[in-house]
Tab-separated table of C-alpha atoms and ligand atoms in Angstrom:
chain	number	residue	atom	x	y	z
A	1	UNK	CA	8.139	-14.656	19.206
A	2	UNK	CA	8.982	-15.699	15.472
A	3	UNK	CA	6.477	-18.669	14.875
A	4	UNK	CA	7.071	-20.879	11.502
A	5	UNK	CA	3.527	-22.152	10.750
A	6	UNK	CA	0.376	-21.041	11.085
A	7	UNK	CA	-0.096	-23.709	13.918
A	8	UNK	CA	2.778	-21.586	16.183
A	9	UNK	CA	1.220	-18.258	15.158
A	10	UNK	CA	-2.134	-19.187	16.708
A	11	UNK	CA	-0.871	-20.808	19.653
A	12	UNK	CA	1.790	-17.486	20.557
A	13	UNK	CA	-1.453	-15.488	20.348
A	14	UNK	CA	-3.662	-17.918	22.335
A	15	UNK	CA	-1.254	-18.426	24.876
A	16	UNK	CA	0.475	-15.231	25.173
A	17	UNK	CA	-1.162	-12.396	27.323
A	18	UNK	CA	-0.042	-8.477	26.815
A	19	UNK	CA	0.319	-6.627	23.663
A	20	UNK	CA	1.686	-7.702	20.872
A	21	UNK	CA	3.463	-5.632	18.360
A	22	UNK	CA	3.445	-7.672	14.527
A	23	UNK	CA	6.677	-7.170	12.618
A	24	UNK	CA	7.601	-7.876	9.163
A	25	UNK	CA	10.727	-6.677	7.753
A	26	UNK	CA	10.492	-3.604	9.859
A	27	UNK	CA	10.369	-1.297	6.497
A	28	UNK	CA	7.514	0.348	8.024
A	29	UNK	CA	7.899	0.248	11.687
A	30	UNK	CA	7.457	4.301	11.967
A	31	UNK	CA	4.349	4.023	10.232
A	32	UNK	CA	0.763	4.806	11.615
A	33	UNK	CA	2.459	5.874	15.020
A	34	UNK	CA	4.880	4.917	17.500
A	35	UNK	CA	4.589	1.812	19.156
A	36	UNK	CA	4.356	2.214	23.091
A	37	UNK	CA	3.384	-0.490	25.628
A	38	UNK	CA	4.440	-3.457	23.731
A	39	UNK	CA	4.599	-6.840	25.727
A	40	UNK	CA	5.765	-8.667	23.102
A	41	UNK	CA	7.266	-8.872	19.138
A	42	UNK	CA	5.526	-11.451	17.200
A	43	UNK	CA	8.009	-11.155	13.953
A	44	UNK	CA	6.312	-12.588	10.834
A	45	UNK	CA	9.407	-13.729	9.186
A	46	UNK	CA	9.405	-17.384	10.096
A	47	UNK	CA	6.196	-17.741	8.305
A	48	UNK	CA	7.418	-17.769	4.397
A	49	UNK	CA	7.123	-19.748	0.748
A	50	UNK	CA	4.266	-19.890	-1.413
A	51	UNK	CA	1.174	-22.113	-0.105
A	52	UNK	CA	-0.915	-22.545	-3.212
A	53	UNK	CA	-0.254	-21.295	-6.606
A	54	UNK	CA	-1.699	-22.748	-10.341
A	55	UNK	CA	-0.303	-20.029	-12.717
A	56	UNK	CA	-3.514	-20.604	-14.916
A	57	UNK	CA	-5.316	-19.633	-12.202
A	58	UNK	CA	-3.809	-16.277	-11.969
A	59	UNK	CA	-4.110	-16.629	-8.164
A	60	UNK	CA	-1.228	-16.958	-5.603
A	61	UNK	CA	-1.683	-17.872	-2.242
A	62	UNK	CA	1.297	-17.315	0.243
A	63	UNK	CA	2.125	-16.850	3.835
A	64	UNK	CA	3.195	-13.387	5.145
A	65	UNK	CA	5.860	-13.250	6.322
A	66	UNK	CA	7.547	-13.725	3.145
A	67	UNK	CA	9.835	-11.314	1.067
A	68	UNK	CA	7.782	-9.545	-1.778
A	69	UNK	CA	10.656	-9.348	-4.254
A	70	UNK	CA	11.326	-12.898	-3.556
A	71	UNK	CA	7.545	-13.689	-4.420
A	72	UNK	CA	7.608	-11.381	-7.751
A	73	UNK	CA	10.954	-13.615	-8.756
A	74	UNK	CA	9.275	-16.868	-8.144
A	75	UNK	CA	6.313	-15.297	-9.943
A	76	UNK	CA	8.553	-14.253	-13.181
A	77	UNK	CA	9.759	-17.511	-13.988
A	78	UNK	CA	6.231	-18.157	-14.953
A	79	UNK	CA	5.967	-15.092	-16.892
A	80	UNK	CA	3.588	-13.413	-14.019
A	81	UNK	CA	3.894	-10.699	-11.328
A	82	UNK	CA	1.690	-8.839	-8.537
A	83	UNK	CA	1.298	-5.281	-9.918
A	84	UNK	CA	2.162	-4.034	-6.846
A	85	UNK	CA	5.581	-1.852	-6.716
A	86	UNK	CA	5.821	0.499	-3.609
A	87	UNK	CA	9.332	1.625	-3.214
A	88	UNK	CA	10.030	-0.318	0.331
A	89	UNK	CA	9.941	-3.884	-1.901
A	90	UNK	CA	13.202	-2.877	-2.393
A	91	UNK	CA	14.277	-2.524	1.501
A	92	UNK	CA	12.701	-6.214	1.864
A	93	UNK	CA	9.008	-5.614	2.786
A	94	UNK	CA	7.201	-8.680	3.475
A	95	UNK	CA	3.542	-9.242	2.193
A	96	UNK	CA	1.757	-9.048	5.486
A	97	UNK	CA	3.448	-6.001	5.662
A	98	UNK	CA	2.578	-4.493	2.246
A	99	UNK	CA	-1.201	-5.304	3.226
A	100	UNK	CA	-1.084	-4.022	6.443
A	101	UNK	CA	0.177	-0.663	5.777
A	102	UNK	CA	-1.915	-0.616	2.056
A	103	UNK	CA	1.405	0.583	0.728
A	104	UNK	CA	1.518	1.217	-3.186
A	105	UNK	CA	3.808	2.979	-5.806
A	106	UNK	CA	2.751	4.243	-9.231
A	107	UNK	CA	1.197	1.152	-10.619
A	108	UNK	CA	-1.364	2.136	-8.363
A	109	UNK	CA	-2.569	4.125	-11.493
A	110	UNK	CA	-3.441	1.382	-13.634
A	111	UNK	CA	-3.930	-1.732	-11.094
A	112	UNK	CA	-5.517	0.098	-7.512
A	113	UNK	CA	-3.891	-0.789	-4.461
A	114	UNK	CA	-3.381	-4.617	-2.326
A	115	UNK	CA	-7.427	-3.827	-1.310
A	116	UNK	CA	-7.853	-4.659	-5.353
A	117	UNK	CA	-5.643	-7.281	-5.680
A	118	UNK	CA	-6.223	-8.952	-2.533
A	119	UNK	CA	-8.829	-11.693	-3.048
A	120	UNK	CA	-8.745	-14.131	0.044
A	121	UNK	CA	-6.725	-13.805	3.893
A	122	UNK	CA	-6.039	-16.038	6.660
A	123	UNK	CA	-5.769	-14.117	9.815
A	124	UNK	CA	-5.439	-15.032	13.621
A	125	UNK	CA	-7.412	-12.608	15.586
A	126	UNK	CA	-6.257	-10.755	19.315
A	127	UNK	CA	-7.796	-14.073	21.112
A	128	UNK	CA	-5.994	-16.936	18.490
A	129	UNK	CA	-9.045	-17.689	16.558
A	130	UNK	CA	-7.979	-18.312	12.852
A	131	UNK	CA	-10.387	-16.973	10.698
A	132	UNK	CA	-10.075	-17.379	6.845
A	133	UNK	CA	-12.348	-14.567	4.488
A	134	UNK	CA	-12.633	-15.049	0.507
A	135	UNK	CA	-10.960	-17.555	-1.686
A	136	UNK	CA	-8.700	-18.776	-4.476
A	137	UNK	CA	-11.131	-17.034	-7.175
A	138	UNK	CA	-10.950	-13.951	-8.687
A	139	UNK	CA	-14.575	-13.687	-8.443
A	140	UNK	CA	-15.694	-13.742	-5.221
A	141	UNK	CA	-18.602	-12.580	-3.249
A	142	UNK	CA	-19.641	-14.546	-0.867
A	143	UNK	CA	-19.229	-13.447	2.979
A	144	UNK	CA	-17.525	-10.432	4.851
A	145	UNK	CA	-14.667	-8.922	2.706
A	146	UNK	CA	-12.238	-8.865	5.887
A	147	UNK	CA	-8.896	-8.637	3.795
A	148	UNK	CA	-10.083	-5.102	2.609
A	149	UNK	CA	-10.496	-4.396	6.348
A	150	UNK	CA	-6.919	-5.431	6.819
A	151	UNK	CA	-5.907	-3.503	4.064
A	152	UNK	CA	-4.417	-0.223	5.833
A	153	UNK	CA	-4.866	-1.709	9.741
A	154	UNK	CA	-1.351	-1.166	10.540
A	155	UNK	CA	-1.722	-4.993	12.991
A	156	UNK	CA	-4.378	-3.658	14.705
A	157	UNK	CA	-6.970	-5.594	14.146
A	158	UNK	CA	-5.734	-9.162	13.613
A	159	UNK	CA	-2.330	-10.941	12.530
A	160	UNK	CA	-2.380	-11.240	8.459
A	161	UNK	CA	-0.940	-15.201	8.685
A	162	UNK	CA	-1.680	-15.710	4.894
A	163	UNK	CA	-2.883	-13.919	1.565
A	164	UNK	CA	-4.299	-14.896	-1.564
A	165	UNK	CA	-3.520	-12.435	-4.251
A	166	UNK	CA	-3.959	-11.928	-7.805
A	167	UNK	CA	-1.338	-11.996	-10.060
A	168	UNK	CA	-0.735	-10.533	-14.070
A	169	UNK	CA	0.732	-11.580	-16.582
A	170	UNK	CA	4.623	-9.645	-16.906
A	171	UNK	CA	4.361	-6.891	-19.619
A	172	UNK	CA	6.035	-8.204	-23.025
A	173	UNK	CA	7.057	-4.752	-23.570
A	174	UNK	CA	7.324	-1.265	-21.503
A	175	UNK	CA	8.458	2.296	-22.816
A	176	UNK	CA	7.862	5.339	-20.308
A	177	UNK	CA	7.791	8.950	-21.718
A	178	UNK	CA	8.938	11.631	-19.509
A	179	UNK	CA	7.563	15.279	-20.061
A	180	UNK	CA	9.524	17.998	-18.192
A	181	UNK	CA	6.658	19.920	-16.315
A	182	UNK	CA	5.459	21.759	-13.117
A	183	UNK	CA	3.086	20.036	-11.058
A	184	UNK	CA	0.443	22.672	-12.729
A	185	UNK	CA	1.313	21.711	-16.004
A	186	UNK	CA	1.496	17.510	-14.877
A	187	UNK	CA	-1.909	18.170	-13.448
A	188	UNK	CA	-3.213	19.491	-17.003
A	189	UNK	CA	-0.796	16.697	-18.944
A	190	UNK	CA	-2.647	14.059	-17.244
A	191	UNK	CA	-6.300	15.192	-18.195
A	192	UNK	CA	-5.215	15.251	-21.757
A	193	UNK	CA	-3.265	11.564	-21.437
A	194	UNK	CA	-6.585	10.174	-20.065
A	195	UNK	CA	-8.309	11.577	-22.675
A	196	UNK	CA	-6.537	10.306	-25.127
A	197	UNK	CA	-7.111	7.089	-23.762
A	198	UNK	CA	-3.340	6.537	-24.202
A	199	UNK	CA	-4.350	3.976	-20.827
A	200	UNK	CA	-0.699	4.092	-19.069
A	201	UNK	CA	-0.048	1.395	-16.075
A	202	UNK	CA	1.346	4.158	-14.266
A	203	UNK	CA	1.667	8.402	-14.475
A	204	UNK	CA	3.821	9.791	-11.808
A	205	UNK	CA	5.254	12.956	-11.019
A	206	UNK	CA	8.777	13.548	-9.552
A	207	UNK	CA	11.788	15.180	-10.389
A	208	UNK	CA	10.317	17.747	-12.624
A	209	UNK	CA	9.005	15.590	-15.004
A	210	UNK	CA	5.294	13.469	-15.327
A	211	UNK	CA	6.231	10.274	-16.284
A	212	UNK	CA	4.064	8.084	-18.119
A	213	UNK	CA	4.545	4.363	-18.641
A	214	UNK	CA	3.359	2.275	-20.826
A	215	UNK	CA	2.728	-1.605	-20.509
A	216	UNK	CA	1.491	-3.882	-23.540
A	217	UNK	CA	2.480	-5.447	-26.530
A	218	UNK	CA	5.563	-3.762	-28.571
A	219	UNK	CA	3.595	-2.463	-31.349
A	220	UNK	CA	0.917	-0.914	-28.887
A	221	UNK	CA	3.456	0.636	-26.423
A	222	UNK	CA	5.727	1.830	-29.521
A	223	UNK	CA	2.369	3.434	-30.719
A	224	UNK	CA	0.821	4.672	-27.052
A	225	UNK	CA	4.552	6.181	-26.201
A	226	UNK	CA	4.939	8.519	-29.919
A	227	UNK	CA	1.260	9.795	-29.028
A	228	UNK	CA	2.445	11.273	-25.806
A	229	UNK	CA	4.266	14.445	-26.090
A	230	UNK	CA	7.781	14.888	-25.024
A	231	UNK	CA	11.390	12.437	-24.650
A	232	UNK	CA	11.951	8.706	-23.871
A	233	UNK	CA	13.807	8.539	-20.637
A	234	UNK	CA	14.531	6.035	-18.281
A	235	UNK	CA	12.067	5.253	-15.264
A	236	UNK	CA	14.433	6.243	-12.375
A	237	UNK	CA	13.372	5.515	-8.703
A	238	UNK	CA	12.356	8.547	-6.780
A	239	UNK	CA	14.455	10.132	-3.718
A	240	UNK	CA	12.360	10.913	-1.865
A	241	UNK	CA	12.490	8.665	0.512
A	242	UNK	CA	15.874	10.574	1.779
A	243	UNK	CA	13.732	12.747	3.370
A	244	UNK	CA	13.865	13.911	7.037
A	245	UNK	CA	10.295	13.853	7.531
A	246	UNK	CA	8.542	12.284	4.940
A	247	UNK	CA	4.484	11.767	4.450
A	248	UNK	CA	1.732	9.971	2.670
A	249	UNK	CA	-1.044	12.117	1.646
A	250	UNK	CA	-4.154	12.362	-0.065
A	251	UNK	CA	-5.926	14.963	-2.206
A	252	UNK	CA	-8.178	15.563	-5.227
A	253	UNK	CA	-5.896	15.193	-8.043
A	254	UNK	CA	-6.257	18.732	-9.041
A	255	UNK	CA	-5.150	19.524	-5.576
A	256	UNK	CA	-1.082	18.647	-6.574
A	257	UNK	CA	-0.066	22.202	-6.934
A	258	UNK	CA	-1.531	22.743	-3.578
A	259	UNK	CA	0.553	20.013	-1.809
A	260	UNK	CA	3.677	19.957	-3.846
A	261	UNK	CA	4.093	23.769	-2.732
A	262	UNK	CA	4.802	22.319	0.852
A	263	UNK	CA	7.357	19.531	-0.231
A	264	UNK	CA	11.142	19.492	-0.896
A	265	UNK	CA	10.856	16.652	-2.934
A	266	UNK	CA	7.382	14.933	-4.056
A	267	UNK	CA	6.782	11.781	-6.002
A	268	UNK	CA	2.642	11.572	-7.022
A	269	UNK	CA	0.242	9.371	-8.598
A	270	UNK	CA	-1.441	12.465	-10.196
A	271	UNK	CA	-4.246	11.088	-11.021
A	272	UNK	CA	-4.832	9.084	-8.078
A	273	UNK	CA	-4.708	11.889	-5.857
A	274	UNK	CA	-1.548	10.141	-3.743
A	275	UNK	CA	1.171	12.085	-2.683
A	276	UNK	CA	4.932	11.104	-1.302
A	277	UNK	CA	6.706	13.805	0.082
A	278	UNK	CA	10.054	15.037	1.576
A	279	UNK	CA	9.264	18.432	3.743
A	280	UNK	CA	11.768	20.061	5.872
A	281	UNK	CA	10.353	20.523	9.504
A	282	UNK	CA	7.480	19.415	11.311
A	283	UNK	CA	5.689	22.877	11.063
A	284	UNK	CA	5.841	22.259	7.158
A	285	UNK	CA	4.125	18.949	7.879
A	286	UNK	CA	1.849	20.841	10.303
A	287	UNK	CA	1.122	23.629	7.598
A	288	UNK	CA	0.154	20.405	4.883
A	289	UNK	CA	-2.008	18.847	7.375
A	290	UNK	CA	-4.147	22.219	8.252
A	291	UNK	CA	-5.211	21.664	4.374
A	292	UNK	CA	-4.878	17.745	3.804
A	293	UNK	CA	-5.339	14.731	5.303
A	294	UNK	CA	-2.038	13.139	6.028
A	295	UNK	CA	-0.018	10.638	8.111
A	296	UNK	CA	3.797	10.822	8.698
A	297	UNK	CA	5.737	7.838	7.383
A	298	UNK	CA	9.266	9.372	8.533
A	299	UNK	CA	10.515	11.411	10.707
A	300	UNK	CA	14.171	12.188	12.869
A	301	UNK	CA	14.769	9.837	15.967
A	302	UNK	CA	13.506	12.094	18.783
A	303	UNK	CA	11.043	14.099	16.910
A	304	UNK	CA	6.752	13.285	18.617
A	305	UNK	CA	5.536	14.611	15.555
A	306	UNK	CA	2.110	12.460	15.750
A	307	UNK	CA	1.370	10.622	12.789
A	308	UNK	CA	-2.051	11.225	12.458
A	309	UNK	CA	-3.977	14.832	12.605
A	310	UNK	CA	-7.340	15.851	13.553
A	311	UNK	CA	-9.554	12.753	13.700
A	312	UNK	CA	-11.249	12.475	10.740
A	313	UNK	CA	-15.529	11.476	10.311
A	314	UNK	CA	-14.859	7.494	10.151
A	315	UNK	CA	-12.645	7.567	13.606
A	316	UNK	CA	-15.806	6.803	15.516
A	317	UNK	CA	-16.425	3.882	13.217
A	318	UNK	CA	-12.729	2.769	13.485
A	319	UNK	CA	-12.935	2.529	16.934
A	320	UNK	CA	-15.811	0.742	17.033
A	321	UNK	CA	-14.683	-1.757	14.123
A	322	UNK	CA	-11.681	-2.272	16.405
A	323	UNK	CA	-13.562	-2.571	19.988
A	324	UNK	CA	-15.438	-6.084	17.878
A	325	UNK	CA	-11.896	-7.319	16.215
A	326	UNK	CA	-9.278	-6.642	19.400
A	327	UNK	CA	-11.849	-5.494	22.883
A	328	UNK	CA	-8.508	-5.952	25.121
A	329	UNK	CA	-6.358	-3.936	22.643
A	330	UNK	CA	-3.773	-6.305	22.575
A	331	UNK	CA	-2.611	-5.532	18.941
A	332	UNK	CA	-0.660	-2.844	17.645
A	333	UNK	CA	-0.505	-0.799	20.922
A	334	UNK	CA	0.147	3.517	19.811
A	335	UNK	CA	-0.785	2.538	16.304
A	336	UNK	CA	-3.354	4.928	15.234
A	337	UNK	CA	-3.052	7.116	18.497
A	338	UNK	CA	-4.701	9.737	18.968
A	339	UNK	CA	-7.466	8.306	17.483
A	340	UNK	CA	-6.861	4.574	18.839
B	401	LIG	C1	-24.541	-18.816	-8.648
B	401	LIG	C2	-24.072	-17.377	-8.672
B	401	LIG	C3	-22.721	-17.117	-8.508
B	401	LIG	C4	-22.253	-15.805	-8.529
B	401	LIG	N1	-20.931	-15.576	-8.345
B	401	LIG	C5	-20.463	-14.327	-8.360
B	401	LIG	C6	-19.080	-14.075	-8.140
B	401	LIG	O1	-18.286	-14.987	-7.909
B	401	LIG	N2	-18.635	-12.788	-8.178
B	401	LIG	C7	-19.502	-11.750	-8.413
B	401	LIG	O2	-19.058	-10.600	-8.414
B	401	LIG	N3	-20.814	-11.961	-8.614
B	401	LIG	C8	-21.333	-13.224	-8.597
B	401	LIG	N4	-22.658	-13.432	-8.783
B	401	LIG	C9	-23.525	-12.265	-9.008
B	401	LIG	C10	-23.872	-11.598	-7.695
B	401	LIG	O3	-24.490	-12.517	-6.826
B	401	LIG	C11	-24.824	-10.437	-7.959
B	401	LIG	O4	-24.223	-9.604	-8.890
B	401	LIG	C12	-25.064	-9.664	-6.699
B	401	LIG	O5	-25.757	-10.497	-5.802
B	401	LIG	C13	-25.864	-8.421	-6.960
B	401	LIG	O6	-27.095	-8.757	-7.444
B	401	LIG	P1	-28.180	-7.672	-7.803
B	401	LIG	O7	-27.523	-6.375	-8.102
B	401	LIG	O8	-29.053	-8.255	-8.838
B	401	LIG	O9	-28.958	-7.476	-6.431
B	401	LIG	P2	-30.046	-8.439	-5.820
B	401	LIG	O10	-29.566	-9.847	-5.896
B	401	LIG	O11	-31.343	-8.132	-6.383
B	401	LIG	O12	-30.055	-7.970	-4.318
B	401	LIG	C14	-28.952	-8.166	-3.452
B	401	LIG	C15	-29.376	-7.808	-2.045
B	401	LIG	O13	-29.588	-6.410	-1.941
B	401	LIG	C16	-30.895	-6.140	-1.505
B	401	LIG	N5	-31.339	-4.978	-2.283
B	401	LIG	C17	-31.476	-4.912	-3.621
B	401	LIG	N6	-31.869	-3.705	-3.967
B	401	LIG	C18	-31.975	-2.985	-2.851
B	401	LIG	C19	-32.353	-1.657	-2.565
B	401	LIG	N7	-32.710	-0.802	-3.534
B	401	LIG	N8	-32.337	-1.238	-1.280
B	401	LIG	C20	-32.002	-2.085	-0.293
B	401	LIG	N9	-31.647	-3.343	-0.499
B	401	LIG	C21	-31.635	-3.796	-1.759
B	401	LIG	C22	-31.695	-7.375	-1.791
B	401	LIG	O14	-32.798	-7.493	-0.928
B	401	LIG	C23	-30.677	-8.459	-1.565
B	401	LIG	O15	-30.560	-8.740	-0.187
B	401	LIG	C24	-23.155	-14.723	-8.745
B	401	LIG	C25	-24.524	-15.001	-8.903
B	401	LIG	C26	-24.979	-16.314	-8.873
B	401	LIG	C27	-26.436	-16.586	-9.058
């Protein structure tokens, strides 16, 4: 099923019975667990363009299904972006998508992830009701929060048809300083750069270096960039991804040395405390998860590595968030099992 307006997307739910499996792009279809059961494909794709957007308003509103990198280009001719850069925009990753999985890359540092810049969603729940939650404003209390409920739901609980977002203006000026480290020495590094209140957009360790990057006027990056010790390189994107198994995980920033130990390749938001790693076998990814909480993005065709570990204290509320949104579990069948 590939509907092309919201109208279609309600009625395939309505009128469809069985599971149904939401797919964007696909750059994340390993994600959260493997699918299993599935009745039927309800592709996002058909559902694209831009619905609303005022550029004084700072708000964008636009349908899910549509290319991020095509929304950040239509964005740039008017000077403005999403600060949002996970590394599968490049591979095509729709919005919905993005949302759904509550991806993020190292501007995560300096602008949170899509629960912080989502601000309003239009979703069609497992028995094709349409329910809208939040607005066009930036400020904006009123109600249930249900996008931040989305954020991270993997199409579990309801079919992301549209999303209001908040945009930034595009940086007149960036400079990133790279400092050739250990993750015990990035760890330390970023302590002193946030106390030095050198504020960078992003600080992200990979390669053997913490990189820090600066956003702002010229003067002030020029300035921010000389107070940071070490070279000017180039921000280069991470390899990572070339991994046989790779995983997403989580720590106490101080925890990096801890986790990078495991990896044979690691990109992190050190200060965030969010991890990207290559490791080289599933009882490395075992090892990480006895000390860490985890899920496994990638891994070889054939492998049942799960995705998820040990349930974790807020399963029991998962479950019972998801028994209210989806009671038939039609959506996202095997996503989240064993917890699910
Ligand atoms: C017209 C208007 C528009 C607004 N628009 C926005 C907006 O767009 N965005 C925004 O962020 N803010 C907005 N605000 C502000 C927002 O409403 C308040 O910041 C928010 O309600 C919190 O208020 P408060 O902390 O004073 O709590 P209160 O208003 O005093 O209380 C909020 C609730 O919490 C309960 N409560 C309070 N204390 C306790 C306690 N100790 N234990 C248990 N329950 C407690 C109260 O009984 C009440 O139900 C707006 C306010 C107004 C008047």
């Amino acid at each position: 099923m590939k509907p092309t307006s919201l109208a279609e997307l309600r009625d395939a739910v309505r009128d469809s019975t069985g599971t149904l499996l939401v797919k964007g792009a696909g750059t994340a279809s390993g994600w959260a667990g493997t699918p299993t059961g599935v009745d039927h494909e309800l592709e996002t794709t058909g559902l694209t363009g831009i619905v609303a957007y005022n550029p004084a308003d700072m708000t964008v509103a636009v349908r899910a299904g549509t290319r991020f990198s095509k929304l950040q280009e239509e964005l740039a001719a008017n000077g403005q972006r999403i600060a949002l850069d996970p590394a599968r925009v490049q591979a095509g990753a729709t919005v919905g998508g993005l949302i759904a999985t509550a991806d993020s890359g190292p501007l995560r540092h300096g602008y949170g992830g899509p629960r912080d810049l989502l601000i309003g969603v239009t979703m069609v729940l497992a028995d094709g009701t349409v329910a809208r939650s939040g607005g066009h404003v930036i400020k904006n209390v009123a109600g249930y929060d249900l996008g931040k409920l989305l954020c991270g739901s993997f199409g579990t609980l309801g079919v992301i048809a549209e999303a209001v977002l908040r945009v930034h203006p595009l940086p007149p000026a960036t400079r990133t300083v790279s400092i050739p480290c250990d993750v015990t020495e990035a760890v330390e590094l970023t302590g002193r750069i946030l106390e030095a209140r050198l504020e960078p957009a992003a600080l992200e360790w990979y390669g053997g270096a913490l990189h820090a990057r600066y956003e702002g006027l010229e003067s002030s990056v020029e300035l921010r960039a000389a107070a940071t010790p070490g070279g000017t390189v180039d921000h280069e994107a991470s390899r990572v991804w070339d991994g046989e198994f790779v995983v997403r995980c989580g720590s106490r920033p101080s925890q990096l040395p801890a986790v990078a130990k495991h990896a044979t390749a690691i990109t992190s938001s050190v200060a965030v405390g969010v991890h990207t790693l290559a490791v080289d076998s599933a009882t490395a990814v075992e090892r990480l998860r006895d000390e860490f909480e985890l899920t496994v993005c990638r891994r070889p065709a054939g492998s049942d590595l799960p995705a998820w570990g040990r349930p974790h204290p807020a399963v029991p509320l998962m479950r019972a968030v998801k028994q209210r949104f989806d009671p038939a579990g039609r959506l996202g069948p095997g996503r989240f099992a064993p917890w699910f």
